[in-house]
Amino acid sequence: MRLIDTETLALSEFFGDSIPKYAILSHTWGAEEVTFQDWDDLGKASRKKGFAKIEGACAKARSHGLSWVWVDTNCIDKTSSAELTEAINSMFQWYARSEVCYAYLSDVRSADAPSGGIRESRWFKRGWTLQELLAPERMTFYAADWSTLGSRNGSLLSIISDTTGIGKKYLLRHGRVTPQDAPVARKMSWLAGRTTTRVEDIAYCMLGLFDINMPLLYGEGIKAFTRLQHEIIKVSNDHTIFCWSWNKDVPENWTSILAHSPSQFLGCGRVVEISGHRPSDEISIYSMTNAGLSIQLPV
């Protein structure tokens, strides 16, 4: 992965055990984001609006004694499909391994803004920020002026839980409970009200939460979400993946037992997976075939 030197702003590449401690930025994209190519000329890059938040993240990291920062806009060469695929498949782990994640809410003016401004932030409506919220151990939220709004595990816990529908135990991550332990349908419900610029990204942004790797096929559209569900079925016996509800987003000619889009899981925020206590109650193996779902269930 490439990291930004917080002192010189130079990019350096690291692999495996050589990766140093780093902070990571979570933000929503806007106009004039700085790209990997722009970073070759810092003078030119600094004239773009997106430069200020990268510079702010570096300053915040320096104040916390960290020499390196990762930012998705300029640390990935998005002109390389191979590099982009590797980055998207690795991103959950990159956020999880960070020392701290800075969530930058550009539409919240300052820490003096009412708490309602935090709830209404665009940051909570984007697909990619879901894994960025759940993967890091430590996460602090900042306003547009880099004043501190609070932390995920501290003062903002209730606001974040109410806004996202994610249970506090998954946000706190105390003991052995992690977001990845949640039932499939519940994780899908966290995504249900979010959007992405590219249609395919509504599936790709969930790879880390399901601990799945799959090729990226930009151009496949909403089929990416069906492909994601197929991959989940290959590694999971969680029947809640079938607990979606029909709504206006489902095409009239839809015949699959799999959901058409995440919005069909909107009402699954309290779904629980029930395991039987007798051998006869155990969930049977099932699979998707060319004729549909092959499964055995108790009657």
Coordinates of C-alpha atoms in Angstrom, one line a residue:
M1 CA 0.0 0.0 0.0
R2 CA 1.1 3.6 -0.6
L3 CA 1.3 6.0 2.3
I4 CA 1.7 9.7 2.6
D5 CA 4.7 11.0 4.6
T6 CA 3.0 13.5 7.0
E7 CA 6.1 15.8 7.0
T8 CA 7.1 15.9 3.3
L9 CA 3.8 14.7 1.7
A10 CA 5.8 12.3 -0.4
L11 CA 4.3 9.0 -1.3
S12 CA 6.0 5.7 -0.4
E13 CA 5.0 2.1 -1.1
F14 CA 5.1 -0.6 1.6
F15 CA 4.4 -4.3 1.6
G16 CA 3.5 -6.9 4.3
D17 CA 5.4 -6.6 7.6
S18 CA 7.2 -3.5 6.4
I19 CA 4.0 -1.4 6.6
P20 CA 4.5 1.2 9.4
K21 CA 1.9 2.6 11.8
Y22 CA -0.5 4.9 10.0
A23 CA -3.7 6.9 10.2
I24 CA -6.4 6.6 7.6
L25 CA -9.0 9.0 6.3
S26 CA -12.7 8.3 5.8
H27 CA -14.5 11.0 3.8
T28 CA -17.0 11.6 1.0
W29 CA -15.8 12.6 -2.4
G30 CA -16.5 16.0 -3.8
A31 CA -15.4 18.4 -6.5
E32 CA -11.7 18.5 -7.4
E33 CA -10.4 15.5 -5.6
V34 CA -6.6 15.0 -5.8
T35 CA -5.6 11.9 -7.8
F36 CA -2.5 9.8 -7.7
Q37 CA -1.3 11.5 -10.9
D38 CA -1.9 15.0 -9.5
W39 CA 0.4 14.2 -6.6
D40 CA 3.5 14.3 -8.9
D41 CA 3.1 18.1 -8.8
L42 CA 2.2 19.3 -5.3
G43 CA 2.0 22.8 -6.5
K44 CA -0.7 21.9 -9.0
A45 CA -2.4 19.5 -6.5
S46 CA -2.6 22.1 -3.8
R47 CA -4.8 24.3 -6.0
K48 CA -7.5 21.6 -6.0
K49 CA -10.2 21.7 -3.3
G50 CA -9.5 18.2 -2.2
F51 CA -5.9 19.0 -1.2
A52 CA -6.9 20.8 2.0
K53 CA -8.5 17.7 3.7
I54 CA -5.4 15.5 2.8
E55 CA -3.2 18.2 4.3
G56 CA -5.5 18.4 7.3
A57 CA -5.3 14.6 7.8
C58 CA -1.5 14.8 7.7
A59 CA -1.5 17.6 10.3
K60 CA -3.8 15.7 12.6
A61 CA -1.7 12.5 12.3
R62 CA 1.5 14.5 13.1
S63 CA -0.2 15.8 16.2
H64 CA -0.9 12.2 17.2
G65 CA 2.7 11.1 16.6
L66 CA 2.0 9.3 13.4
S67 CA 4.3 9.7 10.4
W68 CA 2.1 8.2 7.7
V69 CA -1.4 8.6 6.4
W70 CA -3.5 6.7 3.8
V71 CA -6.1 8.5 1.7
D72 CA -8.1 6.7 -1.0
T73 CA -8.1 9.6 -3.5
N74 CA -4.3 9.9 -4.1
C75 CA -2.8 6.7 -2.7
I76 CA -4.4 4.5 -5.4
D77 CA -3.6 4.7 -9.1
K78 CA -7.1 4.3 -10.4
T79 CA -5.9 4.2 -14.0
S80 CA -4.6 0.6 -13.2
S81 CA -7.5 -1.8 -13.1
A82 CA -5.3 -4.4 -11.3
E83 CA -4.3 -1.9 -8.6
L84 CA -7.9 -0.8 -8.1
T85 CA -9.1 -4.4 -7.8
E86 CA -6.4 -5.1 -5.2
A87 CA -7.2 -2.0 -3.3
I88 CA -10.9 -2.6 -3.1
N89 CA -10.4 -6.2 -2.0
S90 CA -7.9 -5.1 0.6
M91 CA -9.6 -1.9 1.8
F92 CA -11.4 -3.4 4.8
Q93 CA -8.1 -4.8 6.2
W94 CA -6.4 -1.5 5.5
Y95 CA -8.9 0.3 7.7
A96 CA -8.8 -2.4 10.3
R97 CA -5.0 -2.3 10.6
S98 CA -4.9 1.5 11.0
E99 CA -3.9 3.1 14.3
V100 CA -6.8 5.5 14.0
C101 CA -9.4 6.5 11.4
Y102 CA -10.3 10.1 10.9
A103 CA -13.9 10.5 9.7
Y104 CA -14.0 13.9 8.0
L105 CA -17.6 15.3 7.7
S106 CA -17.2 18.1 5.2
D107 CA -20.8 19.1 5.4
V108 CA -20.7 19.7 9.2
R109 CA -19.3 23.2 9.6
S110 CA -17.8 22.9 13.1
A111 CA -18.1 21.1 16.4
D112 CA -20.5 23.9 17.5
A113 CA -23.0 22.7 15.0
P114 CA -26.2 21.0 16.5
S115 CA -26.0 17.2 16.7
G116 CA -28.7 17.0 14.1
G117 CA -26.1 18.3 11.6
I118 CA -24.0 15.2 12.2
R119 CA -27.0 12.9 11.8
E120 CA -27.8 14.5 8.4
S121 CA -24.3 14.3 7.1
R122 CA -23.8 12.8 3.6
W123 CA -21.1 10.6 5.2
F124 CA -23.8 8.4 6.7
K125 CA -25.5 7.9 3.3
R126 CA -22.6 6.6 1.3
G127 CA -21.9 2.9 0.6
W128 CA -18.1 3.0 1.1
T129 CA -18.2 4.7 4.5
L130 CA -20.1 1.7 6.0
Q131 CA -17.0 -0.5 6.1
E132 CA -14.9 2.5 7.0
L133 CA -17.1 3.0 10.0
L134 CA -16.9 -0.6 11.1
A135 CA -13.4 -1.8 10.3
P136 CA -11.1 0.4 12.5
E137 CA -10.5 -0.2 16.2
R138 CA -10.3 3.6 16.8
M139 CA -12.3 6.2 15.0
T140 CA -12.7 10.0 15.6
F141 CA -15.0 12.3 13.8
Y142 CA -14.1 15.8 12.7
A143 CA -16.0 18.7 11.2
A144 CA -15.0 20.7 8.1
D145 CA -12.7 22.9 10.2
W146 CA -11.1 19.9 11.8
S147 CA -12.7 20.5 15.2
T148 CA -13.4 17.3 17.0
L149 CA -17.0 16.1 17.0
G150 CA -16.4 12.9 19.1
S151 CA -15.5 9.3 18.8
R152 CA -17.4 6.2 17.6
N153 CA -16.9 4.4 20.9
G154 CA -17.5 7.5 23.0
S155 CA -19.7 10.6 22.8
L156 CA -21.1 9.8 19.4
L157 CA -22.0 6.2 20.0
S158 CA -25.8 6.7 20.4
I159 CA -26.0 9.2 17.5
I160 CA -24.2 6.8 15.2
S161 CA -26.2 3.8 16.2
D162 CA -29.5 5.6 15.8
T163 CA -28.5 7.1 12.5
T164 CA -27.2 3.9 10.9
G165 CA -29.4 1.3 12.6
I166 CA -26.2 -0.6 13.6
G167 CA -26.4 -2.1 17.1
K168 CA -24.0 -0.6 19.7
K169 CA -22.3 -3.9 20.3
Y170 CA -21.1 -3.9 16.8
L171 CA -19.8 -0.4 17.1
L172 CA -18.1 -0.9 20.4
R173 CA -16.6 -4.2 19.5
H174 CA -16.1 -5.3 23.1
G175 CA -15.1 -8.8 23.7
R176 CA -15.4 -11.2 20.8
V177 CA -18.3 -9.5 19.0
T178 CA -17.4 -7.9 15.6
P179 CA -19.5 -6.5 12.8
Q180 CA -18.6 -9.5 10.7
D181 CA -20.4 -11.7 13.2
A182 CA -23.8 -10.2 12.5
P183 CA -26.3 -12.2 10.4
V184 CA -26.2 -11.7 6.6
A185 CA -29.6 -9.9 6.5
R186 CA -28.7 -7.6 9.3
K187 CA -25.5 -6.5 7.6
M188 CA -27.4 -6.0 4.4
S189 CA -29.9 -3.8 6.3
W190 CA -27.0 -1.5 7.2
L191 CA -26.4 -1.0 3.5
A192 CA -30.0 -0.7 2.5
G193 CA -30.3 3.1 2.7
R194 CA -26.9 4.0 1.3
T195 CA -25.9 4.9 -2.3
T196 CA -22.7 4.7 -4.4
T197 CA -21.8 6.7 -7.5
R198 CA -21.1 3.5 -9.5
V199 CA -23.9 0.9 -9.4
E200 CA -21.5 -2.0 -9.0
D201 CA -19.9 -0.4 -5.9
I202 CA -23.0 -1.1 -3.8
A203 CA -21.8 -4.7 -3.9
Y204 CA -18.1 -4.1 -3.9
C205 CA -18.2 -1.9 -0.8
M206 CA -19.4 -5.0 1.2
L207 CA -16.6 -7.4 0.3
G208 CA -14.7 -6.8 3.5
L209 CA -17.7 -7.1 5.8
F210 CA -18.4 -10.5 4.4
D211 CA -14.7 -11.4 4.2
I212 CA -15.1 -12.2 0.5
N213 CA -12.8 -11.5 -2.4
M214 CA -14.1 -11.4 -6.0
P215 CA -13.1 -9.8 -9.3
L216 CA -14.5 -6.4 -10.1
L217 CA -16.4 -6.1 -13.4
Y218 CA -17.4 -2.5 -13.9
G219 CA -20.1 -2.4 -16.5
E220 CA -22.1 -5.4 -15.0
G221 CA -24.4 -3.0 -13.1
I222 CA -26.7 -4.3 -10.4
K223 CA -25.7 -7.9 -11.4
A224 CA -22.7 -7.3 -9.1
F225 CA -25.1 -7.5 -6.1
T226 CA -26.4 -10.9 -7.3
R227 CA -22.8 -12.1 -7.8
L228 CA -22.0 -11.0 -4.2
Q229 CA -24.9 -13.1 -2.8
H230 CA -23.7 -16.1 -4.8
E231 CA -20.2 -15.7 -3.2
I232 CA -21.7 -15.4 0.3
I233 CA -23.7 -18.6 -0.2
K234 CA -20.4 -20.4 -1.1
V235 CA -18.9 -19.7 2.3
S236 CA -21.9 -19.3 4.6
N237 CA -24.9 -21.4 5.8
D238 CA -26.8 -18.3 7.0
H239 CA -30.3 -18.6 5.8
T240 CA -31.1 -15.0 6.6
I241 CA -29.7 -14.1 3.2
F242 CA -33.2 -15.1 1.9
C243 CA -35.1 -12.9 4.4
W244 CA -35.6 -9.9 2.1
S245 CA -38.9 -8.3 1.3
W246 CA -40.4 -7.3 -2.0
N247 CA -40.6 -3.6 -2.6
K248 CA -40.9 -1.1 -5.5
D249 CA -37.3 -1.5 -6.4
V250 CA -37.8 -5.1 -7.5
P251 CA -38.5 -5.5 -11.2
E252 CA -41.9 -7.1 -12.0
N253 CA -40.3 -10.0 -13.8
W254 CA -37.8 -10.8 -11.0
T255 CA -37.9 -14.6 -10.4
S256 CA -34.7 -15.2 -8.3
I257 CA -34.8 -16.2 -4.6
L258 CA -31.9 -13.7 -4.2
A259 CA -32.6 -10.0 -3.6
H260 CA -32.3 -7.6 -6.5
S261 CA -30.7 -4.8 -4.4
P262 CA -29.8 -4.0 -0.8
S263 CA -33.0 -1.9 -0.3
Q264 CA -35.0 -5.2 0.0
F265 CA -33.2 -5.8 3.3
L266 CA -34.3 -2.5 4.8
G267 CA -36.5 -4.1 7.4
C268 CA -34.0 -6.7 8.5
G269 CA -32.2 -4.7 11.2
R270 CA -33.3 -7.1 14.0
V271 CA -33.0 -10.4 12.2
V272 CA -31.2 -13.1 14.2
E273 CA -29.8 -16.4 13.1
I274 CA -31.2 -19.3 15.2
S275 CA -29.1 -22.4 15.5
G276 CA -30.7 -25.7 16.5
H277 CA -29.6 -27.7 19.5
R278 CA -30.3 -31.2 18.1
P279 CA -28.4 -32.8 15.2
S280 CA -31.7 -32.9 13.2
D281 CA -32.0 -29.1 13.6
E282 CA -28.6 -28.3 12.1
I283 CA -28.7 -26.1 9.0
S284 CA -28.3 -28.3 5.9
I285 CA -25.8 -27.6 3.1
Y286 CA -27.4 -25.7 0.2
S287 CA -26.2 -24.3 -3.1
M288 CA -27.3 -22.3 -6.2
T289 CA -27.6 -24.5 -9.3
N290 CA -28.5 -23.7 -12.9
A291 CA -32.1 -24.6 -11.9
G292 CA -32.2 -22.4 -8.9
L293 CA -31.7 -23.0 -5.1
S294 CA -31.1 -26.6 -4.0
I295 CA -31.9 -26.8 -0.2
Q296 CA -33.5 -29.2 2.3
L297 CA -35.5 -27.6 5.1
P298 CA -37.5 -29.1 8.0
V299 CA -41.3 -29.1 7.5

